[in-house]
PDB file of C-alpha atoms in Angstrom:
ATOM      1  CA  MET D   1       1.597  12.672  -8.191  1.00  0.00           C
ATOM      2  CA  GLU D   2       2.937  14.813 -10.967  1.00  0.00           C
ATOM      3  CA  GLN D   3       0.868  14.728 -14.117  1.00  0.00           C
ATOM      4  CA  ILE D   4       2.547  15.537 -17.406  1.00  0.00           C
ATOM      5  CA  ASN D   5       0.383  16.804 -20.245  1.00  0.00           C
ATOM      6  CA  HIS D   6       2.060  16.675 -23.645  1.00  0.00           C
ATOM      7  CA  ARG D   7      -0.795  18.446 -25.437  1.00  0.00           C
ATOM      8  CA  GLY D   8      -0.940  22.167 -26.062  1.00  0.00           C
ATOM      9  CA  PRO D   9       1.967  24.588 -26.186  1.00  0.00           C
ATOM     10  CA  GLY D  10       4.194  22.711 -23.772  1.00  0.00           C
ATOM     11  CA  ARG D  11       4.574  20.077 -21.079  1.00  0.00           C
ATOM     12  CA  GLU D  12       2.675  20.555 -17.861  1.00  0.00           C
ATOM     13  CA  ARG D  13       3.251  19.044 -14.445  1.00  0.00           C
ATOM     14  CA  HIS D  14       0.981  19.238 -11.407  1.00  0.00           C
ATOM     15  CA  ARG D  15       2.545  18.913  -7.965  1.00  0.00           C
ATOM     16  CA  GLY D  16      -0.151  19.479  -5.374  1.00  0.00           C
ATOM     17  CA  ALA D  17      -1.474  23.003  -5.809  1.00  0.00           C
ATOM     18  CA  VAL D  18       1.445  23.991  -8.040  1.00  0.00           C
ATOM     19  CA  THR D  19       1.325  23.867 -11.847  1.00  0.00           C
ATOM     20  CA  MET D  20       4.635  23.936 -13.767  1.00  0.00           C
ATOM     21  CA  ARG D  21       5.157  24.230 -17.511  1.00  0.00           C
ATOM     22  CA  ARG D  22       8.086  24.057 -19.908  1.00  0.00           C
ATOM     23  CA  GLN D  23      11.359  25.261 -18.337  1.00  0.00           C
ATOM     24  CA  ALA D  24       9.776  25.513 -14.891  1.00  0.00           C
ATOM     25  CA  ILE D  25       9.484  21.720 -14.661  1.00  0.00           C
ATOM     26  CA  PRO D  26      12.321  20.473 -12.411  1.00  0.00           C
ATOM     27  CA  ALA D  27      14.587  17.670 -13.504  1.00  0.00           C
ATOM     28  CA  SER D  28      14.411  15.862 -10.158  1.00  0.00           C
ATOM     29  CA  THR D  29      11.729  14.713  -7.737  1.00  0.00           C
ATOM     30  CA  ALA D  30      11.196  15.522  -4.059  1.00  0.00           C
ATOM     31  CA  ASP D  31      12.456  12.064  -3.090  1.00  0.00           C
ATOM     32  CA  GLN D  32      15.674  12.672  -5.013  1.00  0.00           C
ATOM     33  CA  GLY D  33      16.168  15.973  -3.222  1.00  0.00           C
ATOM     34  CA  LEU D  34      15.732  14.280   0.133  1.00  0.00           C
ATOM     35  CA  LEU D  35      17.724  11.089  -0.427  1.00  0.00           C
ATOM     36  CA  ASP D  36      20.573  12.099  -2.740  1.00  0.00           C
ATOM     37  CA  SER D  37      23.398  13.257  -0.457  1.00  0.00           C
ATOM     38  CA  ARG D  38      25.743  14.256  -3.278  1.00  0.00           C
ATOM     39  CA  ALA D  39      26.301  17.942  -4.031  1.00  0.00           C
ATOM     40  CA  ARG D  40      23.899  19.139  -1.349  1.00  0.00           C
ATOM     41  CA  ALA D  41      25.714  21.946   0.387  1.00  0.00           C
ATOM     42  CA  ASP D  42      22.379  23.389   1.510  1.00  0.00           C
ATOM     43  CA  TRP D  43      21.172  20.256   3.324  1.00  0.00           C
ATOM     44  CA  ARG D  44      21.386  21.845   6.768  1.00  0.00           C
ATOM     45  CA  THR D  45      18.689  24.378   5.927  1.00  0.00           C
ATOM     46  CA  LYS D  46      16.565  22.653   3.299  1.00  0.00           C
ATOM     47  CA  ASP D  47      16.157  19.318   5.086  1.00  0.00           C
ATOM     48  CA  SER D  48      14.642  21.060   8.095  1.00  0.00           C
ATOM     49  CA  TRP D  49      11.950  22.545   5.882  1.00  0.00           C
ATOM     50  CA  ARG D  50      11.484  19.213   4.114  1.00  0.00           C
ATOM     51  CA  ALA D  51      10.551  17.730   7.487  1.00  0.00           C
ATOM     52  CA  LEU D  52       7.515  20.008   7.566  1.00  0.00           C
ATOM     53  CA  ARG D  53       6.547  18.991   4.043  1.00  0.00           C
ATOM     54  CA  ILE D  54       6.874  15.329   5.019  1.00  0.00           C
ATOM     55  CA  LEU D  55       4.706  15.944   8.079  1.00  0.00           C
ATOM     56  CA  SER D  56       2.091  17.617   5.896  1.00  0.00           C
ATOM     57  CA  GLU D  57       1.904  14.510   3.695  1.00  0.00           C
ATOM     58  CA  PHE D  58       1.218  12.309   6.704  1.00  0.00           C
ATOM     59  CA  VAL D  59      -1.394  14.749   8.016  1.00  0.00           C
ATOM     60  CA  GLU D  60      -3.095  14.942   4.620  1.00  0.00           C
ATOM     61  CA  GLY D  61      -3.111  11.179   4.259  1.00  0.00           C
ATOM     62  CA  PHE D  62      -4.374  10.492   7.771  1.00  0.00           C
ATOM     63  CA  ASP D  63      -7.084  13.143   7.514  1.00  0.00           C
ATOM     64  CA  THR D  64      -8.288  12.070   4.059  1.00  0.00           C
ATOM     65  CA  LEU D  65      -8.395   8.327   4.721  1.00  0.00           C
ATOM     66  CA  ALA D  66      -9.579   8.347   8.335  1.00  0.00           C
ATOM     67  CA  ASP D  67     -13.201   7.588   7.392  1.00  0.00           C
ATOM     68  CA  LEU D  68     -12.375   4.988   4.760  1.00  0.00           C
ATOM     69  CA  PRO D  69     -14.273   1.701   5.204  1.00  0.00           C
ATOM     70  CA  PRO D  70     -12.305  -1.545   5.548  1.00  0.00           C
ATOM     71  CA  ALA D  71      -9.969  -1.654   2.572  1.00  0.00           C
ATOM     72  CA  VAL D  72      -7.571  -3.882   0.647  1.00  0.00           C
ATOM     73  CA  SER D  73      -4.483  -2.596  -1.169  1.00  0.00           C
ATOM     74  CA  VAL D  74      -4.010  -4.078  -4.644  1.00  0.00           C
ATOM     75  CA  PHE D  75      -0.598  -3.947  -6.332  1.00  0.00           C
ATOM     76  CA  GLY D  76       0.633  -4.766  -9.816  1.00  0.00           C
ATOM     77  CA  SER D  77       2.413  -3.436 -12.853  1.00  0.00           C
ATOM     78  CA  ALA D  78       1.657  -0.050 -14.372  1.00  0.00           C
ATOM     79  CA  ARG D  79       2.991  -1.439 -17.660  1.00  0.00           C
ATOM     80  CA  SER D  80       0.422  -4.200 -18.103  1.00  0.00           C
ATOM     81  CA  LYS D  81      -1.869  -3.780 -21.107  1.00  0.00           C
ATOM     82  CA  PRO D  82      -5.639  -3.503 -20.548  1.00  0.00           C
ATOM     83  CA  ASP D  83      -6.271  -6.835 -22.317  1.00  0.00           C
ATOM     84  CA  SER D  84      -3.535  -8.723 -20.416  1.00  0.00           C
ATOM     85  CA  PRO D  85      -4.485 -11.647 -18.155  1.00  0.00           C
ATOM     86  CA  GLU D  86      -3.321  -9.787 -15.030  1.00  0.00           C
ATOM     87  CA  CYS D  87      -5.465  -6.740 -15.816  1.00  0.00           C
ATOM     88  CA  GLN D  88      -8.500  -8.924 -16.387  1.00  0.00           C
ATOM     89  CA  LEU D  89      -7.770 -10.679 -13.098  1.00  0.00           C
ATOM     90  CA  ALA D  90      -7.261  -7.353 -11.302  1.00  0.00           C
ATOM     91  CA  GLU D  91     -10.610  -6.061 -12.522  1.00  0.00           C
ATOM     92  CA  GLU D  92     -12.319  -9.196 -11.217  1.00  0.00           C
ATOM     93  CA  VAL D  93     -10.509  -8.860  -7.880  1.00  0.00           C
ATOM     94  CA  GLY D  94     -11.501  -5.194  -7.530  1.00  0.00           C
ATOM     95  CA  ALA D  95     -15.131  -6.008  -8.190  1.00  0.00           C
ATOM     96  CA  ALA D  96     -15.168  -8.998  -5.820  1.00  0.00           C
ATOM     97  CA  LEU D  97     -13.573  -6.971  -3.011  1.00  0.00           C
ATOM     98  CA  ALA D  98     -16.123  -4.192  -3.503  1.00  0.00           C
ATOM     99  CA  ARG D  99     -18.994  -6.675  -3.333  1.00  0.00           C
ATOM    100  CA  ALA D 100     -17.486  -8.044  -0.095  1.00  0.00           C
ATOM    101  CA  GLY D 101     -17.626  -4.546   1.413  1.00  0.00           C
ATOM    102  CA  TYR D 102     -13.998  -3.473   0.973  1.00  0.00           C
ATOM    103  CA  ALA D 103     -12.643  -0.289  -0.498  1.00  0.00           C
ATOM    104  CA  VAL D 104      -9.863  -0.887  -3.029  1.00  0.00           C
ATOM    105  CA  ILE D 105      -6.606   1.057  -2.710  1.00  0.00           C
ATOM    106  CA  THR D 106      -4.067   1.143  -5.533  1.00  0.00           C
ATOM    107  CA  GLY D 107      -1.177   3.334  -6.601  1.00  0.00           C
ATOM    108  CA  GLY D 108      -3.665   5.157  -8.813  1.00  0.00           C
ATOM    109  CA  GLY D 109      -1.743   4.585 -12.041  1.00  0.00           C
ATOM    110  CA  PRO D 110      -2.454   2.643 -15.244  1.00  0.00           C
ATOM    111  CA  GLY D 111      -2.198  -1.080 -15.926  1.00  0.00           C
ATOM    112  CA  VAL D 112      -3.126  -3.433 -13.096  1.00  0.00           C
ATOM    113  CA  MET D 113      -3.865  -0.509 -10.788  1.00  0.00           C
ATOM    114  CA  GLU D 114      -6.389   0.997 -13.190  1.00  0.00           C
ATOM    115  CA  ALA D 115      -8.024  -2.383 -13.737  1.00  0.00           C
ATOM    116  CA  ALA D 116      -8.501  -2.945  -9.983  1.00  0.00           C
ATOM    117  CA  ASN D 117      -9.877   0.575  -9.537  1.00  0.00           C
ATOM    118  CA  ARG D 118     -12.256   0.036 -12.453  1.00  0.00           C
ATOM    119  CA  GLY D 119     -13.527  -3.236 -11.064  1.00  0.00           C
ATOM    120  CA  ALA D 120     -14.205  -1.676  -7.665  1.00  0.00           C
ATOM    121  CA  SER D 121     -15.850   1.422  -9.108  1.00  0.00           C
ATOM    122  CA  GLU D 122     -18.122  -0.432 -11.505  1.00  0.00           C
ATOM    123  CA  ALA D 123     -19.162  -2.778  -8.682  1.00  0.00           C
ATOM    124  CA  GLY D 124     -20.243   0.212  -6.602  1.00  0.00           C
ATOM    125  CA  GLY D 125     -17.322   0.174  -4.167  1.00  0.00           C
ATOM    126  CA  ARG D 126     -14.947   2.896  -3.005  1.00  0.00           C
ATOM    127  CA  SER D 127     -11.979   3.236  -5.355  1.00  0.00           C
ATOM    128  CA  VAL D 128      -8.864   4.930  -3.937  1.00  0.00           C
ATOM    129  CA  GLY D 129      -5.617   5.934  -5.642  1.00  0.00           C
ATOM    130  CA  LEU D 130      -2.414   6.925  -3.840  1.00  0.00           C
ATOM    131  CA  GLY D 131      -0.243   8.563  -6.487  1.00  0.00           C
ATOM    132  CA  ILE D 132       3.454   9.354  -6.380  1.00  0.00           C
ATOM    133  CA  GLU D 133       5.604  12.020  -8.001  1.00  0.00           C
ATOM    134  CA  LEU D 134       7.712  10.390 -10.709  1.00  0.00           C
ATOM    135  CA  PRO D 135       9.668  11.968 -13.560  1.00  0.00           C
ATOM    136  CA  PHE D 136       8.106   9.774 -16.273  1.00  0.00           C
ATOM    137  CA  GLU D 137       4.571   8.781 -15.295  1.00  0.00           C
ATOM    138  CA  GLN D 138       1.645   8.693 -14.932  1.00  0.00           C
ATOM    139  CA  GLY D 139      -1.397  10.557 -13.601  1.00  0.00           C
ATOM    140  CA  ILE D 140      -4.319   9.244 -11.581  1.00  0.00           C
ATOM    141  CA  ASN D 141      -6.509   6.904 -13.612  1.00  0.00           C
ATOM    142  CA  GLU D 142     -10.115   7.838 -14.310  1.00  0.00           C
ATOM    143  CA  TRP D 143     -11.603   5.076 -12.133  1.00  0.00           C
ATOM    144  CA  VAL D 144     -10.292   6.525  -8.863  1.00  0.00           C
ATOM    145  CA  ASP D 145     -12.950   8.168  -6.685  1.00  0.00           C
ATOM    146  CA  LEU D 146     -10.582   9.449  -3.996  1.00  0.00           C
ATOM    147  CA  ALA D 147      -6.970  10.346  -4.789  1.00  0.00           C
ATOM    148  CA  ILE D 148      -3.979  11.637  -2.857  1.00  0.00           C
ATOM    149  CA  ASP D 149      -0.737  12.684  -4.543  1.00  0.00           C
ATOM    150  CA  PHE D 150       2.467  12.052  -2.587  1.00  0.00           C
ATOM    151  CA  ARG D 151       5.971  13.404  -3.023  1.00  0.00           C
ATOM    152  CA  TYR D 152       7.602  10.807  -0.768  1.00  0.00           C
ATOM    153  CA  PHE D 153       7.436   7.046  -1.201  1.00  0.00           C
ATOM    154  CA  PHE D 154       7.670   6.299   2.521  1.00  0.00           C
ATOM    155  CA  ALA D 155       4.663   8.479   3.386  1.00  0.00           C
ATOM    156  CA  ARG D 156       2.640   6.814   0.645  1.00  0.00           C
ATOM    157  CA  LYS D 157       3.712   3.315   1.721  1.00  0.00           C
ATOM    158  CA  THR D 158       2.524   4.008   5.255  1.00  0.00           C
ATOM    159  CA  MET D 159      -0.972   4.742   3.919  1.00  0.00           C
ATOM    160  CA  PHE D 160      -1.052   1.503   1.923  1.00  0.00           C
ATOM    161  CA  VAL D 161      -0.548  -0.493   5.117  1.00  0.00           C
ATOM    162  CA  LYS D 162      -2.316   1.680   7.694  1.00  0.00           C
ATOM    163  CA  TYR D 163      -5.656   1.761   5.884  1.00  0.00           C
ATOM    164  CA  ALA D 164      -5.716  -1.785   4.486  1.00  0.00           C
ATOM    165  CA  GLN D 165      -6.734  -5.082   6.052  1.00  0.00           C
ATOM    166  CA  ALA D 166      -4.831  -7.087   3.411  1.00  0.00           C
ATOM    167  CA  PHE D 167      -2.626  -6.917   0.312  1.00  0.00           C
ATOM    168  CA  VAL D 168      -3.439  -8.517  -3.024  1.00  0.00           C
ATOM    169  CA  VAL D 169      -0.344  -8.650  -5.240  1.00  0.00           C
ATOM    170  CA  LEU D 170      -0.588  -9.285  -8.965  1.00  0.00           C
ATOM    171  CA  PRO D 171       2.270  -9.520 -11.500  1.00  0.00           C
ATOM    172  CA  GLY D 172       4.474  -6.451 -11.323  1.00  0.00           C
ATOM    173  CA  GLY D 173       7.997  -5.096 -11.154  1.00  0.00           C
ATOM    174  CA  PHE D 174      10.318  -3.631  -8.532  1.00  0.00           C
ATOM    175  CA  GLY D 175       7.651  -1.441  -6.933  1.00  0.00           C
ATOM    176  CA  THR D 176       5.293  -4.391  -6.570  1.00  0.00           C
ATOM    177  CA  LEU D 177       8.054  -6.528  -5.037  1.00  0.00           C
ATOM    178  CA  ASP D 178       8.935  -3.672  -2.684  1.00  0.00           C
ATOM    179  CA  GLU D 179       5.390  -3.546  -1.332  1.00  0.00           C
ATOM    180  CA  LEU D 180       5.168  -7.343  -1.144  1.00  0.00           C
ATOM    181  CA  PHE D 181       8.318  -7.817   0.920  1.00  0.00           C
ATOM    182  CA  GLU D 182       7.632  -4.841   3.153  1.00  0.00           C
ATOM    183  CA  ALA D 183       4.236  -6.351   4.018  1.00  0.00           C
ATOM    184  CA  LEU D 184       5.801  -9.755   4.696  1.00  0.00           C
ATOM    185  CA  THR D 185       8.465  -8.145   6.898  1.00  0.00           C
ATOM    186  CA  LEU D 186       5.842  -6.276   8.923  1.00  0.00           C
ATOM    187  CA  VAL D 187       3.844  -9.474   9.485  1.00  0.00           C
ATOM    188  CA  GLN D 188       6.922 -11.601  10.227  1.00  0.00           C
ATOM    189  CA  THR D 189       8.184  -9.117  12.840  1.00  0.00           C
ATOM    190  CA  GLY D 190       4.774  -8.615  14.422  1.00  0.00           C
ATOM    191  CA  LYS D 191       4.488  -4.954  13.446  1.00  0.00           C
ATOM    192  CA  VAL D 192       1.078  -5.768  11.996  1.00  0.00           C
ATOM    193  CA  THR D 193      -1.146  -8.650  13.074  1.00  0.00           C
ATOM    194  CA  ARG D 194      -3.197 -11.058  10.974  1.00  0.00           C
ATOM    195  CA  PHE D 195      -2.470  -9.215   7.725  1.00  0.00           C
ATOM    196  CA  PRO D 196      -3.208 -11.498   4.742  1.00  0.00           C
ATOM    197  CA  VAL D 197      -0.872 -11.262   1.753  1.00  0.00           C
ATOM    198  CA  VAL D 198      -2.340 -12.836  -1.369  1.00  0.00           C
ATOM    199  CA  LEU D 199      -0.296 -13.505  -4.513  1.00  0.00           C
ATOM    200  CA  MET D 200      -2.339 -13.871  -7.681  1.00  0.00           C
ATOM    201  CA  GLY D 201      -0.859 -15.101 -10.941  1.00  0.00           C
ATOM    202  CA  ILE D 202       0.635 -18.455  -9.955  1.00  0.00           C
ATOM    203  CA  ASP D 203       2.655 -18.925 -13.137  1.00  0.00           C
ATOM    204  CA  TYR D 204       4.229 -15.478 -12.764  1.00  0.00           C
ATOM    205  CA  TRP D 205       5.198 -15.922  -9.114  1.00  0.00           C
ATOM    206  CA  GLN D 206       6.240 -19.590  -9.208  1.00  0.00           C
ATOM    207  CA  GLY D 207       9.951 -18.900  -9.737  1.00  0.00           C
ATOM    208  CA  LEU D 208      10.028 -16.530  -6.765  1.00  0.00           C
ATOM    209  CA  LEU D 209       8.137 -19.007  -4.592  1.00  0.00           C
ATOM    210  CA  ASP D 210      10.544 -21.798  -5.531  1.00  0.00           C
ATOM    211  CA  TRP D 211      13.500 -19.596  -4.582  1.00  0.00           C
ATOM    212  CA  LEU D 212      11.933 -18.636  -1.259  1.00  0.00           C
ATOM    213  CA  ARG D 213      11.429 -22.313  -0.413  1.00  0.00           C
ATOM    214  CA  ASP D 214      14.493 -23.965  -1.965  1.00  0.00           C
ATOM    215  CA  THR D 215      17.080 -21.283  -1.247  1.00  0.00           C
ATOM    216  CA  MET D 216      15.976 -18.810   1.401  1.00  0.00           C
ATOM    217  CA  ALA D 217      14.113 -21.232   3.672  1.00  0.00           C
ATOM    218  CA  ALA D 218      16.483 -24.137   2.919  1.00  0.00           C
ATOM    219  CA  GLU D 219      19.438 -22.059   4.104  1.00  0.00           C
ATOM    220  CA  GLY D 220      17.597 -20.936   7.230  1.00  0.00           C
ATOM    221  CA  LYS D 221      17.290 -17.293   6.227  1.00  0.00           C
ATOM    222  CA  ILE D 222      13.566 -17.547   6.934  1.00  0.00           C
ATOM    223  CA  GLY D 223      11.630 -20.170   8.853  1.00  0.00           C
ATOM    224  CA  PRO D 224       9.362 -22.724   7.191  1.00  0.00           C
ATOM    225  CA  VAL D 225       6.387 -21.077   8.877  1.00  0.00           C
ATOM    226  CA  ASP D 226       7.205 -17.801   7.136  1.00  0.00           C
ATOM    227  CA  LEU D 227       6.182 -19.327   3.818  1.00  0.00           C
ATOM    228  CA  ASP D 228       2.699 -19.710   5.259  1.00  0.00           C
ATOM    229  CA  LEU D 229       2.392 -15.924   5.393  1.00  0.00           C
ATOM    230  CA  ILE D 230       1.653 -15.968   1.660  1.00  0.00           C
ATOM    231  CA  CYS D 231      -1.598 -17.216   0.138  1.00  0.00           C
ATOM    232  CA  VAL D 232      -1.101 -18.111  -3.537  1.00  0.00           C
ATOM    233  CA  THR D 233      -4.124 -18.523  -5.810  1.00  0.00           C
ATOM    234  CA  ASP D 234      -5.630 -17.655  -9.167  1.00  0.00           C
ATOM    235  CA  ASP D 235      -9.156 -18.042  -7.777  1.00  0.00           C
ATOM    236  CA  VAL D 236     -10.724 -14.638  -7.060  1.00  0.00           C
ATOM    237  CA  ALA D 237     -13.337 -16.104  -4.728  1.00  0.00           C
ATOM    238  CA  ALA D 238     -10.648 -17.959  -2.769  1.00  0.00           C
ATOM    239  CA  ALA D 239      -8.575 -14.783  -2.435  1.00  0.00           C
ATOM    240  CA  VAL D 240     -11.483 -12.760  -1.061  1.00  0.00           C
ATOM    241  CA  ARG D 241     -12.547 -15.617   1.213  1.00  0.00           C
ATOM    242  CA  HIS D 242      -9.014 -15.805   2.655  1.00  0.00           C
ATOM    243  CA  ILE D 243      -9.123 -12.088   3.473  1.00  0.00           C
ATOM    244  CA  VAL D 244     -12.607 -12.241   4.996  1.00  0.00           C
ATOM    245  CA  GLU D 245     -11.751 -15.273   7.130  1.00  0.00           C
ATOM    246  CA  ALA D 246      -8.545 -13.682   8.394  1.00  0.00           C
ATOM    247  CA  GLU D 247     -10.446 -10.574   9.445  1.00  0.00           C
ATOM    248  CA  ALA D 248     -13.095 -12.672  11.190  1.00  0.00           C
ATOM    249  CA  ALA D 249     -10.427 -14.673  13.038  1.00  0.00           C
ATOM    250  CA  LEU D 250      -8.728 -11.488  14.205  1.00  0.00           C
ATOM    251  CA  SER D 251     -12.047 -10.060  15.426  1.00  0.00           C
ATOM    252  CA  THR D 252     -12.709 -13.265  17.376  1.00  0.00           C
ATOM    253  CA  GLU D 253      -9.260 -13.141  18.975  1.00  0.00           C
ATOM    254  CA  GLN D 254      -9.647  -9.466  19.889  1.00  0.00           C
ATOM    255  CA  GLU D 255     -13.053 -10.117  21.439  1.00  0.00           C
ATOM    256  CA  ALA D 256     -11.614 -12.978  23.498  1.00  0.00           C
ATOM    257  CA  VAL D 257      -8.843 -10.682  24.739  1.00  0.00           C
ATOM    258  CA  ARG D 258     -11.382  -8.035  25.730  1.00  0.00           C
ATOM    259  CA  GLU D 259     -13.535 -10.566  27.555  1.00  0.00           C
ATOM    260  CA  ASP D 260     -10.485 -11.905  29.406  1.00  0.00           C
ATOM    261  CA  ALA D 261      -9.483  -8.371  30.414  1.00  0.00           C
ATOM    262  CA  VAL D 262     -13.003  -7.655  31.715  1.00  0.00           C
ATOM    263  CA  ALA D 263     -13.029 -10.925  33.679  1.00  0.00           C
ATOM    264  CA  ARG D 264      -9.615 -10.189  35.201  1.00  0.00           C
ATOM    265  CA  THR D 265     -10.692  -6.678  36.203  1.00  0.00           C
ATOM    266  CA  ALA D 266     -13.873  -7.992  37.810  1.00  0.00           C
ATOM    267  CA  ALA D 267     -11.906 -10.652  39.717  1.00  0.00           C
ATOM    268  CA  ASP D 268      -9.384  -8.071  40.944  1.00  0.00           C
ATOM    269  CA  GLN D 269     -12.170  -5.760  42.112  1.00  0.00           C
ATOM    270  CA  GLN D 270     -13.908  -8.612  43.932  1.00  0.00           C
ATOM    271  CA  ALA D 271     -10.650  -9.632  45.616  1.00  0.00           C
ATOM    272  CA  ALA D 272     -10.009  -6.043  46.683  1.00  0.00           C
ATOM    273  CA  ALA D 273     -13.519  -5.735  48.089  1.00  0.00           C
ATOM    274  CA  SER D 274     -13.092  -8.966  50.072  1.00  0.00           C
ATOM    275  CA  GLU D 275      -9.814  -7.738  51.571  1.00  0.00           C
ATOM    276  CA  SER D 276     -11.352  -4.424  52.605  1.00  0.00           C
ATOM    277  CA  GLU D 277     -14.187  -6.207  54.380  1.00  0.00           C
ATOM    278  CA  HIS D 278     -11.680  -8.101  56.507  1.00  0.00           C
TER     279      HIS D 278
END
C-alpha cells in the first residue's frame, strides 16, 4: 500500500521498496494502469511486464501467509471513527477471534480495520493487514503484526479468501460490499465450501437484508436457501461460535469422506485378491 507522509519538506509515497517524493509521485495507481484501456498505445509491451508484477504479488502473498494459523477476514469501513459503535464491536470481535485461536486479517487501514487488528493484537493473537495502493489513503495501522502491500485489488482479494476460514463483515462502504458479495458468490457456486459469512451491525444491514429477501429472492434471482448463507448477529460470542461450529462440521465431513475412501480402497483390494485366487 502506498503511504503518504505530509510532514517534512514534501509528500512521500512508499510503493514496495520504492520511495517517491514530490513530483515523482505518480497521479495514477497500478490498477488504473492495468484496467484503463483509454490512451494506452503501449499496452502491447507494458501489459506483458505487468503480468510478471502480478505474478510476484501472488508469490509474495502465498509465501508470506503460508504458515498463518487458521484465520478470519474482518471487513468494515476505513471512515468509521474510533469511538463509533462499529469500531467498538470490531475490537471485541478481533479479541474474541484471537482467544478462539484465529488470526485476524483486515485491509490494514484505519477505522473498523484498525479496531479489529487492535482487538486481536491486545488479546495476544496474530494480527494481519493486507494493504492496497490507493491515491488518497491510508497506510498500515499500528496494530498490524504482519503486513503485505498490494498494487492490485484482485491479488489482494485472493489472499482474503485463501487464508481465511470465514468472513466477518461490519458496517462499511463499496469495498466492504464488494468483499461480502464476492464471498457469497464463491459459496453459492461451490468455489469454496462451508465458508461462514457473518454480518454484524443488524440495524445497518437491515435494509440490504430486506431487499435481498423481498426483491432479489422474491423475483427468483436467488434461491430462498441462499439467504441462509448469511449469519446476522450483534452478539460477538454467537458470531465466533457460528464460525467454530462451521469449521468443526467441515472437519467431520472431510473425515467421513476420508474414511469412506479408505473403506472403498480396502474393499476393492480384497475383491481383486479374491479374483486372483480363483
